[in-house]
Amino acid sequence: MKNLSQNSYSSALDAVRNLKQKYGTSWDAINSESAARMVSQNRFKTGLEIAKYTAAIMRKDMAEYDVDSSNYTQSLGCWHGFVAQQKMIAVKKHHKTTSKRYLYLSGWMVAALRSEFGPLPDQSMHEKTAVSSLIEEIYDFLRQADAIELNDLFRRLEKGEDVQSKIDNFDSHIVPIIADIDAGFGNEEATYLLAKKMIQAGACAIQIENQVSDAKQCGHQDGKVTVPHEDFISKLNAIRYAFLELGVDEGIIVARTDSEGASLTQKLPVSQEPGDLASQYLAFVEAEEIGINEAKEDDVLLKRDGKLVRPVRLANGLYKFKDGSNIDRVVLDCITSLQNGADLLWIETPTPNVKQIAHMVNRVKEVVPNAKLVYNNSPSFNWTLNFRQQVYEEMLSEGENMTGYDQNNLMAEQYDASELGYRADRKIKTFQIDGAKEAGIFHHLITLPTYHTTALHMNDLTEGYFGEEGMLAYVKGVQRQEIRKGVACVKHQRMAGSDLGDDHKTFFAGDKALKASGENNTSNQFEVAEESKKVRNKIGKVA
């Protein structure tokens, strides 16, 4: 956001000066410049301000994608505010801008890592408020990242450095969150109430799926049960009303369909006239033709094409869809959602195959030309195996001699340096570009990356630290890498707000402030490392 800090600083400075004049000598201890600096370092005062700001960003990005598919967006799932903060700090460091980089809040990770019940499967058993609490926590950490970076810039400005343009053109760490509301945690009123909490916490985009709320399953597991379109539309309406009530007019609704992998429904909707939505839904239900004399007591019967049929009902009372109807159901779900208030689609798929995704999306686009997807680049997929299988089939069709490959063991490390391995990795590398261009994917996300990176890093550190390497495992594998790669939290006291707090104490108490910084602060050891790095960089440029 251009000119964010300078504008807020100038207006805050005028406001504080006017207040000081209004309240007279009792405000003499308040320094106008210090107060204005604090205001500019915390531009977003409420979650609703964040939701409005980030919704406008998403709307702009969606419009730009419609013009050029290379303008797709990305995110990573985060289960803690610190994880989200470090992600956005790294985004700014490596890519110089937060543009088109979002955050994703995964219901799976909330269940697995944030519930008071302890680790849970992704079945909507965690507390509803855990979702909105995590959104609020994430934005607290992102606002702190803004405050810390701006505080450093103001310090440098006070020392005479020419950093005014960096302050004037400060790029905020505040970015859109696409937040998972699962299947709505109850009826449409429950969905509305939770949506309000999520929006008030800062969510500009809410993702909801068409499963039965009290029978919800992870999209990559079996046993999924979908609801009739009318039920789902009522929840889309509930979310839109929540956005409108709170003044977030540009709020985004992401409608997810699990129909590709779902084979069951809990309800048979009531059709009012032939061909209506209920009728189309009922047409997908598996049924057997019977005579009236074959009907059992309390049987459920339908009239279909002039014949009497009995829907196939399981022992648990659920009804079965026809085999092979899943893709048609996905397409109808998507079209219906877009025609009833959804802004973006989410299609759960069994594998990450661009052609298969495009096949469904292109059918949707025949009815809604600007249909766009949010796509889960899920860790539930075995990406290496999936793409090696795709390439194996391609190479076979091209007439390649494939006798050197064991199709039943394509994960083998020996294929890492093979032609098949190279081609598969290239397809993985371009998957997001190809998906954006060919399959209408506006937003690519990885739901659970930080779940897996935490486990992987703890595995590696634990192996060495509790083994022969001892402390060297931490120093070599963590701290030395932090220093050399310029990871901000190597100075963890600063990252936690120590320097920021010291400046605040000075504002509040002047020379009497008891500050954490000073000669005995061990974080100064990393200042030496940073100065050495600057010297090395200068020498390198001269050479």
Short mmCIF file of C-alpha atoms in Angstrom, two decimals, residues 76-536:
data_model
loop_
_atom_site.label_atom_id
_atom_site.label_comp_id
_atom_site.label_asym_id
_atom_site.label_seq_id
_atom_site.Cartn_x
_atom_site.Cartn_y
_atom_site.Cartn_z
CA LEU A 76 0.39 -21.04 2.30
CA GLY A 77 -1.64 -22.37 5.21
CA CYS A 78 -0.62 -21.12 8.65
CA TRP A 79 -1.70 -22.49 12.04
CA HIS A 80 -0.19 -19.78 14.27
CA GLY A 81 0.23 -16.03 14.09
CA PHE A 82 4.02 -16.31 14.32
CA VAL A 83 4.12 -18.71 11.37
CA ALA A 84 2.04 -16.28 9.29
CA GLN A 85 4.22 -13.36 10.38
CA GLN A 86 7.47 -15.07 9.43
CA LYS A 87 5.98 -16.12 6.11
CA MET A 88 5.07 -12.54 5.17
CA ILE A 89 8.41 -11.17 6.39
CA ALA A 90 10.12 -13.74 4.16
CA VAL A 91 7.83 -12.83 1.24
CA LYS A 92 8.85 -9.18 1.52
CA LYS A 93 12.53 -10.07 1.88
CA HIS A 94 12.74 -12.45 -1.08
CA HIS A 95 10.12 -10.98 -3.45
CA LYS A 96 10.15 -7.30 -2.41
CA THR A 97 6.35 -7.07 -2.32
CA THR A 98 3.38 -8.82 -0.75
CA SER A 99 1.34 -8.34 -3.93
CA LYS A 100 -0.74 -11.42 -4.85
CA ARG A 101 0.52 -13.36 -1.83
CA TYR A 102 -2.21 -14.31 0.64
CA LEU A 103 -2.63 -16.46 3.72
CA TYR A 104 -4.78 -19.54 4.06
CA LEU A 105 -6.47 -20.67 7.26
CA SER A 106 -7.08 -24.40 7.17
CA GLY A 107 -9.86 -25.99 9.19
CA TRP A 108 -7.80 -29.18 9.07
CA MET A 109 -4.93 -27.49 10.93
CA VAL A 110 -7.28 -25.80 13.38
CA ALA A 111 -8.67 -29.23 14.26
CA ALA A 112 -5.25 -30.90 14.40
CA LEU A 113 -3.36 -28.15 16.25
CA ARG A 114 -5.67 -25.58 17.84
CA SER A 115 -8.49 -27.42 19.59
CA GLU A 116 -8.89 -27.57 23.36
CA PHE A 117 -9.97 -31.18 22.89
CA GLY A 118 -6.47 -31.95 21.65
CA PRO A 119 -5.49 -33.13 18.16
CA LEU A 120 -8.59 -33.97 16.15
CA PRO A 121 -9.36 -35.24 12.64
CA ASP A 122 -10.85 -32.83 10.11
CA GLN A 123 -14.49 -33.53 10.96
CA SER A 124 -15.77 -30.20 12.37
CA MET A 125 -15.33 -31.35 15.96
CA HIS A 126 -13.16 -28.40 17.05
CA GLU A 127 -14.58 -25.31 18.72
CA LYS A 128 -16.17 -22.82 16.33
CA THR A 129 -14.43 -19.89 17.98
CA ALA A 130 -11.00 -21.46 17.37
CA VAL A 131 -11.29 -20.33 13.73
CA SER A 132 -12.02 -16.66 14.40
CA SER A 133 -9.49 -16.62 17.24
CA LEU A 134 -6.76 -17.78 14.87
CA ILE A 135 -7.68 -15.09 12.32
CA GLU A 136 -7.41 -12.45 15.05
CA GLU A 137 -4.10 -13.90 16.24
CA ILE A 138 -2.64 -13.91 12.73
CA TYR A 139 -3.48 -10.25 12.18
CA ASP A 140 -2.07 -9.32 15.60
CA PHE A 141 1.26 -10.80 14.51
CA LEU A 142 1.13 -9.15 11.09
CA ARG A 143 0.37 -5.76 12.63
CA GLN A 144 3.33 -6.27 14.93
CA ALA A 145 5.52 -7.00 11.89
CA ASP A 146 4.43 -3.64 10.45
CA ALA A 147 5.16 -1.86 13.73
CA ILE A 148 8.61 -3.45 14.14
CA GLU A 149 9.76 -2.71 10.59
CA LEU A 150 8.45 0.86 10.66
CA ASN A 151 9.99 1.41 14.09
CA ASP A 152 13.36 0.40 12.68
CA LEU A 153 12.87 2.80 9.77
CA PHE A 154 11.95 5.68 12.07
CA ARG A 155 15.05 4.95 14.17
CA ARG A 156 17.21 5.09 11.07
CA LEU A 157 15.51 8.32 9.99
CA GLU A 158 16.31 9.89 13.38
CA LYS A 159 19.97 8.92 12.87
CA GLY A 160 20.05 10.83 9.58
CA GLU A 161 19.62 7.96 7.11
CA ASP A 162 17.67 8.71 3.95
CA VAL A 163 14.83 6.22 4.43
CA GLN A 164 11.86 8.57 4.04
CA SER A 165 10.82 6.97 0.76
CA LYS A 166 10.77 3.54 2.43
CA ILE A 167 8.44 4.94 5.08
CA ASP A 168 6.27 6.75 2.54
CA ASN A 169 5.95 3.66 0.33
CA PHE A 170 5.76 1.06 3.08
CA ASP A 171 4.33 -2.28 1.94
CA SER A 172 2.18 -3.65 4.74
CA HIS A 173 2.39 -7.26 5.92
CA ILE A 174 -1.43 -7.23 6.09
CA VAL A 175 -2.67 -9.45 3.25
CA PRO A 176 -5.93 -11.29 2.55
CA ILE A 177 -6.80 -14.45 4.46
CA ILE A 178 -8.97 -17.10 2.83
CA ALA A 179 -10.56 -18.68 5.91
CA ASP A 180 -12.13 -22.13 6.12
CA ILE A 181 -15.56 -22.27 7.77
CA ASP A 182 -15.86 -26.02 6.98
CA ALA A 183 -19.51 -26.85 6.23
CA GLY A 184 -20.78 -23.96 8.35
CA PHE A 185 -20.82 -25.64 11.79
CA GLY A 186 -24.58 -26.13 11.87
CA ASN A 187 -27.61 -24.62 10.17
CA GLU A 188 -27.62 -21.36 8.22
CA GLU A 189 -28.03 -19.26 11.40
CA ALA A 190 -24.98 -20.93 12.92
CA THR A 191 -23.08 -20.26 9.69
CA TYR A 192 -24.09 -16.59 9.78
CA LEU A 193 -23.01 -16.15 13.40
CA LEU A 194 -19.62 -17.76 12.86
CA ALA A 195 -19.09 -15.85 9.61
CA LYS A 196 -19.65 -12.60 11.51
CA LYS A 197 -16.99 -13.55 14.05
CA MET A 198 -14.55 -14.42 11.29
CA ILE A 199 -15.18 -11.18 9.41
CA GLN A 200 -14.89 -9.10 12.59
CA ALA A 201 -11.52 -10.78 13.17
CA GLY A 202 -10.37 -9.69 9.70
CA ALA A 203 -11.38 -12.38 7.19
CA CYS A 204 -12.25 -10.95 3.77
CA ALA A 205 -12.77 -14.34 2.11
CA ILE A 206 -14.70 -17.28 3.57
CA GLN A 207 -14.56 -20.76 2.10
CA ILE A 208 -17.51 -23.10 2.70
CA GLU A 209 -18.11 -26.65 1.47
CA ASN A 210 -21.28 -28.48 0.46
CA GLN A 211 -21.00 -31.34 2.91
CA VAL A 212 -23.45 -32.14 5.71
CA SER A 213 -22.20 -30.13 8.67
CA ASP A 214 -22.48 -32.83 11.32
CA ALA A 215 -21.03 -35.50 9.03
CA LYS A 216 -18.18 -33.43 7.56
CA GLN A 217 -15.03 -35.24 6.41
CA CYS A 218 -11.70 -34.03 5.10
CA GLY A 219 -11.95 -33.51 1.35
CA HIS A 220 -9.27 -36.15 0.83
CA GLN A 221 -10.98 -38.86 2.87
CA ASP A 222 -13.84 -41.23 2.15
CA GLY A 223 -17.37 -41.03 3.59
CA LYS A 224 -18.29 -37.55 2.39
CA VAL A 225 -22.01 -36.69 2.36
CA THR A 226 -23.24 -33.70 0.36
CA VAL A 227 -26.35 -31.56 0.81
CA PRO A 228 -28.98 -30.47 -1.73
CA HIS A 229 -28.29 -27.20 -3.50
CA GLU A 230 -31.04 -25.33 -1.66
CA ASP A 231 -29.37 -26.10 1.69
CA PHE A 232 -26.00 -24.90 0.43
CA ILE A 233 -27.43 -21.75 -1.13
CA SER A 234 -28.99 -20.80 2.22
CA LYS A 235 -25.49 -20.85 3.75
CA LEU A 236 -24.05 -18.78 0.89
CA ASN A 237 -26.80 -16.27 1.64
CA ALA A 238 -25.98 -16.35 5.36
CA ILE A 239 -22.34 -15.45 4.68
CA ARG A 240 -23.27 -12.68 2.27
CA TYR A 241 -25.68 -11.18 4.80
CA ALA A 242 -22.89 -11.28 7.40
CA PHE A 243 -20.54 -9.40 5.08
CA LEU A 244 -23.20 -6.80 4.26
CA GLU A 245 -24.27 -6.32 7.87
CA LEU A 246 -20.69 -5.55 8.86
CA GLY A 247 -20.09 -3.20 5.93
CA VAL A 248 -17.63 -5.43 4.06
CA ASP A 249 -19.42 -4.96 0.75
CA GLU A 250 -16.65 -6.57 -1.32
CA GLY A 251 -16.36 -9.71 0.82
CA ILE A 252 -15.47 -12.91 -1.05
CA ILE A 253 -17.30 -16.24 -0.83
CA VAL A 254 -15.44 -19.37 -1.96
CA ALA A 255 -17.87 -22.22 -2.66
CA ARG A 256 -16.28 -25.64 -2.37
CA THR A 257 -17.77 -28.78 -3.88
CA ASP A 258 -16.80 -32.20 -2.58
CA SER A 259 -19.02 -33.99 -5.06
CA GLU A 260 -16.13 -35.43 -7.06
CA GLY A 261 -15.32 -37.79 -4.21
CA ALA A 262 -18.70 -37.90 -2.45
CA SER A 263 -21.08 -40.78 -3.17
CA LEU A 264 -23.79 -40.12 -0.57
CA THR A 265 -26.53 -37.66 0.31
CA GLN A 266 -28.45 -37.34 3.56
CA LYS A 267 -31.58 -35.67 2.19
CA LEU A 268 -33.87 -35.94 -0.79
CA PRO A 269 -34.98 -32.41 -1.65
CA VAL A 270 -38.55 -31.57 -2.58
CA SER A 271 -39.06 -30.81 -6.27
CA GLN A 272 -41.68 -28.16 -7.08
CA GLU A 273 -41.60 -28.57 -10.84
CA PRO A 274 -39.81 -30.75 -13.39
CA GLY A 275 -36.23 -29.68 -14.07
CA ASP A 276 -35.78 -27.47 -11.00
CA LEU A 277 -32.66 -27.77 -8.83
CA ALA A 278 -34.23 -30.37 -6.57
CA SER A 279 -35.25 -32.39 -9.60
CA GLN A 280 -31.74 -32.25 -11.04
CA TYR A 281 -30.26 -33.34 -7.69
CA LEU A 282 -32.73 -36.22 -7.38
CA ALA A 283 -31.84 -37.39 -10.88
CA PHE A 284 -28.34 -38.23 -9.60
CA VAL A 285 -29.67 -40.52 -6.85
CA GLU A 286 -29.34 -44.26 -7.53
CA ALA A 287 -32.77 -45.90 -7.70
CA GLU A 288 -34.32 -49.17 -8.77
CA GLU A 289 -37.56 -49.52 -10.70
CA ILE A 290 -40.25 -51.38 -8.76
CA GLY A 291 -43.94 -52.12 -8.89
CA ILE A 292 -46.21 -50.74 -6.19
CA ASN A 293 -46.77 -54.24 -4.85
CA GLU A 294 -42.99 -54.64 -4.35
CA ALA A 295 -42.82 -51.61 -2.07
CA LYS A 296 -42.15 -52.35 1.58
CA GLU A 297 -43.77 -50.66 4.54
CA ASP A 298 -42.25 -47.19 5.08
CA ASP A 299 -40.34 -47.31 1.80
CA VAL A 300 -39.36 -44.00 0.18
CA LEU A 301 -40.49 -43.95 -3.47
CA LEU A 302 -40.05 -41.53 -6.35
CA LYS A 303 -41.74 -41.12 -9.70
CA ARG A 304 -39.09 -40.86 -12.41
CA ASP A 305 -39.90 -40.67 -16.15
CA GLY A 306 -43.36 -42.01 -15.49
CA LYS A 307 -42.05 -44.98 -13.53
CA LEU A 308 -42.00 -45.79 -9.82
CA VAL A 309 -38.48 -46.10 -8.42
CA ARG A 310 -37.03 -46.76 -4.97
CA PRO A 311 -33.87 -44.78 -4.04
CA VAL A 312 -31.01 -46.98 -2.85
CA ARG A 313 -30.79 -46.34 0.89
CA LEU A 314 -28.01 -47.64 3.12
CA ALA A 315 -28.51 -49.09 6.59
CA ASN A 316 -27.54 -45.71 8.12
CA GLY A 317 -30.34 -43.97 6.20
CA LEU A 318 -28.06 -42.25 3.66
CA TYR A 319 -28.87 -42.35 -0.03
CA LYS A 320 -26.42 -43.40 -2.73
CA PHE A 321 -25.61 -41.43 -5.89
CA LYS A 322 -25.31 -43.13 -9.26
CA ASP A 323 -21.84 -44.37 -10.09
CA GLY A 324 -20.10 -42.08 -12.56
CA SER A 325 -22.31 -39.09 -11.78
CA ASN A 326 -19.65 -37.26 -9.76
CA ILE A 327 -18.28 -34.98 -12.49
CA ASP A 328 -21.76 -33.93 -13.61
CA ARG A 329 -22.59 -33.16 -9.98
CA VAL A 330 -19.43 -31.08 -9.61
CA VAL A 331 -20.30 -29.01 -12.67
CA LEU A 332 -23.88 -28.42 -11.49
CA ASP A 333 -22.64 -27.52 -8.00
CA CYS A 334 -20.23 -24.95 -9.42
CA ILE A 335 -22.69 -23.33 -11.78
CA THR A 336 -25.39 -23.19 -9.12
CA SER A 337 -23.01 -21.66 -6.55
CA LEU A 338 -21.81 -18.94 -8.94
CA GLN A 339 -25.40 -18.16 -9.92
CA ASN A 340 -26.33 -17.80 -6.26
CA GLY A 341 -23.75 -15.46 -4.80
CA ALA A 342 -20.42 -17.30 -4.72
CA ASP A 343 -17.39 -15.45 -6.12
CA LEU A 344 -14.85 -18.25 -6.43
CA LEU A 345 -14.99 -22.03 -6.69
CA TRP A 346 -13.04 -24.80 -4.96
CA ILE A 347 -13.12 -28.26 -6.49
CA GLU A 348 -11.59 -31.08 -4.47
CA THR A 349 -9.93 -33.56 -6.83
CA PRO A 350 -8.33 -36.99 -6.29
CA THR A 351 -5.06 -36.03 -8.03
CA PRO A 352 -3.38 -32.79 -9.21
CA ASN A 353 -4.01 -33.20 -12.94
CA VAL A 354 -4.40 -29.98 -14.94
CA LYS A 355 -6.28 -31.66 -17.79
CA GLN A 356 -8.82 -33.23 -15.44
CA ILE A 357 -9.40 -29.94 -13.61
CA ALA A 358 -9.69 -28.05 -16.89
CA HIS A 359 -12.26 -30.56 -18.16
CA MET A 360 -14.61 -29.65 -15.29
CA VAL A 361 -13.89 -25.92 -15.27
CA ASN A 362 -14.39 -25.55 -19.02
CA ARG A 363 -17.88 -27.05 -18.67
CA VAL A 364 -18.63 -24.49 -15.95
CA LYS A 365 -17.28 -21.67 -18.14
CA GLU A 366 -19.74 -22.56 -20.87
CA VAL A 367 -22.39 -21.15 -18.52
CA VAL A 368 -20.34 -18.71 -16.38
CA PRO A 369 -17.43 -17.50 -18.57
CA ASN A 370 -15.44 -15.81 -15.79
CA ALA A 371 -15.55 -18.78 -13.40
CA LYS A 372 -12.40 -18.95 -11.30
CA LEU A 373 -10.96 -21.56 -8.96
CA VAL A 374 -9.20 -21.62 -5.63
CA TYR A 375 -7.22 -24.86 -5.87
CA ASN A 376 -5.75 -26.93 -3.07
CA ASN A 377 -2.18 -27.98 -3.94
CA SER A 378 -2.64 -30.52 -1.19
CA PRO A 379 0.04 -32.44 0.72
CA SER A 380 -2.51 -35.27 0.67
CA PHE A 381 -1.40 -35.84 -2.95
CA ASN A 382 1.79 -37.79 -3.55
CA TRP A 383 3.04 -35.19 -6.02
CA THR A 384 6.16 -37.10 -7.05
CA LEU A 385 4.30 -40.31 -7.76
CA ASN A 386 1.33 -38.61 -9.46
CA PHE A 387 3.46 -36.66 -11.90
CA ARG A 388 5.81 -39.53 -12.61
CA GLN A 389 2.78 -41.63 -13.48
CA GLN A 390 1.51 -38.87 -15.78
CA VAL A 391 4.90 -38.58 -17.49
CA TYR A 392 5.24 -42.35 -17.74
CA GLU A 393 1.99 -42.50 -19.71
CA GLU A 394 3.07 -39.56 -21.88
CA MET A 395 6.45 -41.12 -22.67
CA LEU A 396 4.78 -44.45 -23.43
CA SER A 397 2.36 -42.78 -25.85
CA GLU A 398 5.30 -41.00 -27.51
CA GLY A 399 6.88 -44.37 -28.30
CA GLU A 400 9.67 -44.12 -25.72
CA ASN A 401 11.33 -47.34 -24.56
CA MET A 402 10.07 -47.65 -20.97
CA THR A 403 11.61 -51.02 -20.09
CA GLY A 404 14.10 -49.25 -17.80
CA TYR A 405 11.29 -48.12 -15.50
CA ASP A 406 9.26 -50.14 -13.02
CA GLN A 407 5.79 -48.60 -13.23
CA ASN A 408 4.91 -50.10 -9.86
CA ASN A 409 7.88 -48.42 -8.16
CA LEU A 410 8.16 -44.95 -9.73
CA MET A 411 8.89 -43.34 -6.34
CA ALA A 412 12.28 -45.07 -6.30
CA GLU A 413 15.19 -42.69 -5.67
CA GLN A 414 17.01 -44.14 -8.67
CA TYR A 415 14.57 -42.27 -10.93
CA ASP A 416 15.38 -38.86 -9.43
CA ALA A 417 18.08 -38.26 -12.04
CA SER A 418 16.25 -40.00 -14.90
CA GLU A 419 14.53 -38.41 -17.89
CA LEU A 420 11.20 -39.39 -16.35
CA GLY A 421 12.16 -37.76 -13.05
CA TYR A 422 13.33 -34.55 -14.74
CA ARG A 423 10.16 -34.27 -16.85
CA ALA A 424 7.92 -34.93 -13.86
CA ASP A 425 9.70 -32.27 -11.79
CA ARG A 426 9.34 -29.74 -14.62
CA LYS A 427 5.58 -30.40 -14.70
CA ILE A 428 5.39 -29.96 -10.91
CA LYS A 429 7.35 -26.71 -11.21
CA THR A 430 4.97 -25.28 -13.83
CA PHE A 431 1.78 -26.78 -12.34
CA GLN A 432 0.56 -23.46 -10.94
CA ILE A 433 1.34 -21.53 -14.14
CA ASP A 434 -0.31 -24.24 -16.27
CA GLY A 435 -3.32 -24.50 -13.94
CA ALA A 436 -3.84 -20.73 -13.97
CA LYS A 437 -3.67 -20.65 -17.78
CA GLU A 438 -5.55 -23.81 -18.70
CA ALA A 439 -7.86 -24.61 -15.77
CA GLY A 440 -9.09 -21.23 -14.50
CA ILE A 441 -7.13 -21.41 -11.24
CA PHE A 442 -6.98 -17.89 -9.82
CA HIS A 443 -5.57 -18.87 -6.46
CA HIS A 444 -3.13 -21.68 -5.65
CA LEU A 445 -2.68 -22.66 -2.02
CA ILE A 446 -1.04 -25.37 0.04
CA THR A 447 -3.30 -26.18 2.96
CA LEU A 448 -0.88 -27.83 5.39
CA PRO A 449 2.71 -26.82 4.53
CA THR A 450 3.68 -25.54 7.96
CA TYR A 451 2.31 -28.69 9.61
CA HIS A 452 4.76 -30.71 7.54
CA THR A 453 7.72 -28.29 7.71
CA THR A 454 7.49 -28.23 11.51
CA ALA A 455 7.53 -32.02 11.64
CA LEU A 456 10.41 -32.25 9.14
CA HIS A 457 12.58 -29.63 10.85
CA MET A 458 12.03 -31.18 14.28
CA ASN A 459 12.96 -34.57 12.83
CA ASP A 460 16.24 -33.22 11.44
CA LEU A 461 17.19 -31.21 14.54
CA THR A 462 16.28 -34.01 16.92
CA GLU A 463 18.37 -36.54 15.01
CA GLY A 464 21.55 -34.51 15.45
CA TYR A 465 20.96 -32.75 18.77
CA PHE A 466 20.23 -35.94 20.70
CA GLY A 467 22.94 -37.76 18.76
CA GLU A 468 26.65 -37.26 18.23
CA GLU A 469 26.42 -33.69 16.92
CA GLY A 470 24.93 -32.29 20.12
CA MET A 471 24.76 -28.50 20.13
CA LEU A 472 26.42 -28.36 16.70
CA ALA A 473 23.20 -29.71 15.19
CA TYR A 474 21.36 -26.57 16.31
CA VAL A 475 24.16 -24.15 15.48
CA LYS A 476 24.90 -25.60 12.05
CA GLY A 477 21.36 -26.47 11.03
CA VAL A 478 19.48 -23.52 12.53
CA GLN A 479 21.33 -20.49 13.88
CA ARG A 480 24.14 -20.37 11.35
CA GLN A 481 21.55 -20.65 8.57
CA GLU A 482 19.44 -17.88 10.12
CA ILE A 483 22.45 -15.56 10.25
CA ARG A 484 23.65 -16.29 6.73
CA LYS A 485 20.18 -16.14 5.18
CA GLY A 486 19.17 -13.01 7.06
CA VAL A 487 16.19 -14.56 8.83
CA ALA A 488 14.65 -11.79 10.94
CA CYS A 489 13.92 -13.86 14.02
CA VAL A 490 17.57 -14.80 14.61
CA LYS A 491 17.27 -11.71 16.84
CA HIS A 492 14.26 -13.19 18.59
CA GLN A 493 14.08 -10.45 21.26
CA ARG A 494 13.60 -7.81 18.56
CA MET A 495 11.07 -10.01 16.75
CA ALA A 496 9.05 -10.36 19.95
CA GLY A 497 8.89 -6.55 20.20
CA SER A 498 11.74 -5.71 22.59
CA ASP A 499 13.16 -2.79 20.56
CA LEU A 500 9.64 -1.54 19.86
CA GLY A 501 8.87 -1.70 23.57
CA ASP A 502 12.04 0.19 24.44
CA ASP A 503 11.01 3.06 22.20
CA HIS A 504 7.53 3.06 23.70
CA LYS A 505 9.02 3.19 27.20
CA THR A 506 11.08 6.19 26.12
CA PHE A 507 7.93 7.90 24.83
CA PHE A 508 6.14 7.18 28.11
CA ALA A 509 8.89 7.72 30.69
CA GLY A 510 11.67 9.63 28.92
CA ASP A 511 15.16 9.24 30.41
CA LYS A 512 13.73 7.26 33.33
CA ALA A 513 12.77 4.35 31.09
CA LEU A 514 14.29 1.00 32.03
CA LYS A 515 15.16 -0.49 28.63
CA ALA A 516 16.15 -3.98 27.55
CA SER A 517 18.70 -2.81 25.00
CA GLY A 518 22.22 -2.00 26.11
CA GLU A 519 25.70 -3.45 26.39
CA ASN A 520 24.56 -6.55 28.24
CA ASN A 521 21.94 -7.51 25.67
CA THR A 522 23.27 -10.68 24.02
CA SER A 523 21.40 -9.85 20.82
CA ASN A 524 24.21 -7.37 20.14
CA GLN A 525 26.29 -10.35 19.04
CA PHE A 526 24.12 -10.56 15.95
CA GLU A 527 24.61 -6.85 15.22
CA VAL A 528 28.33 -7.65 14.80
CA ALA A 529 27.42 -10.38 12.34
CA GLU A 530 25.23 -7.98 10.38
CA GLU A 531 27.96 -5.32 10.24
CA SER A 532 30.44 -7.93 8.99
CA LYS A 533 27.96 -8.92 6.32
CA LYS A 534 27.63 -5.30 5.17
CA VAL A 535 31.44 -5.01 4.97
CA ARG A 536 31.68 -8.23 2.95
#
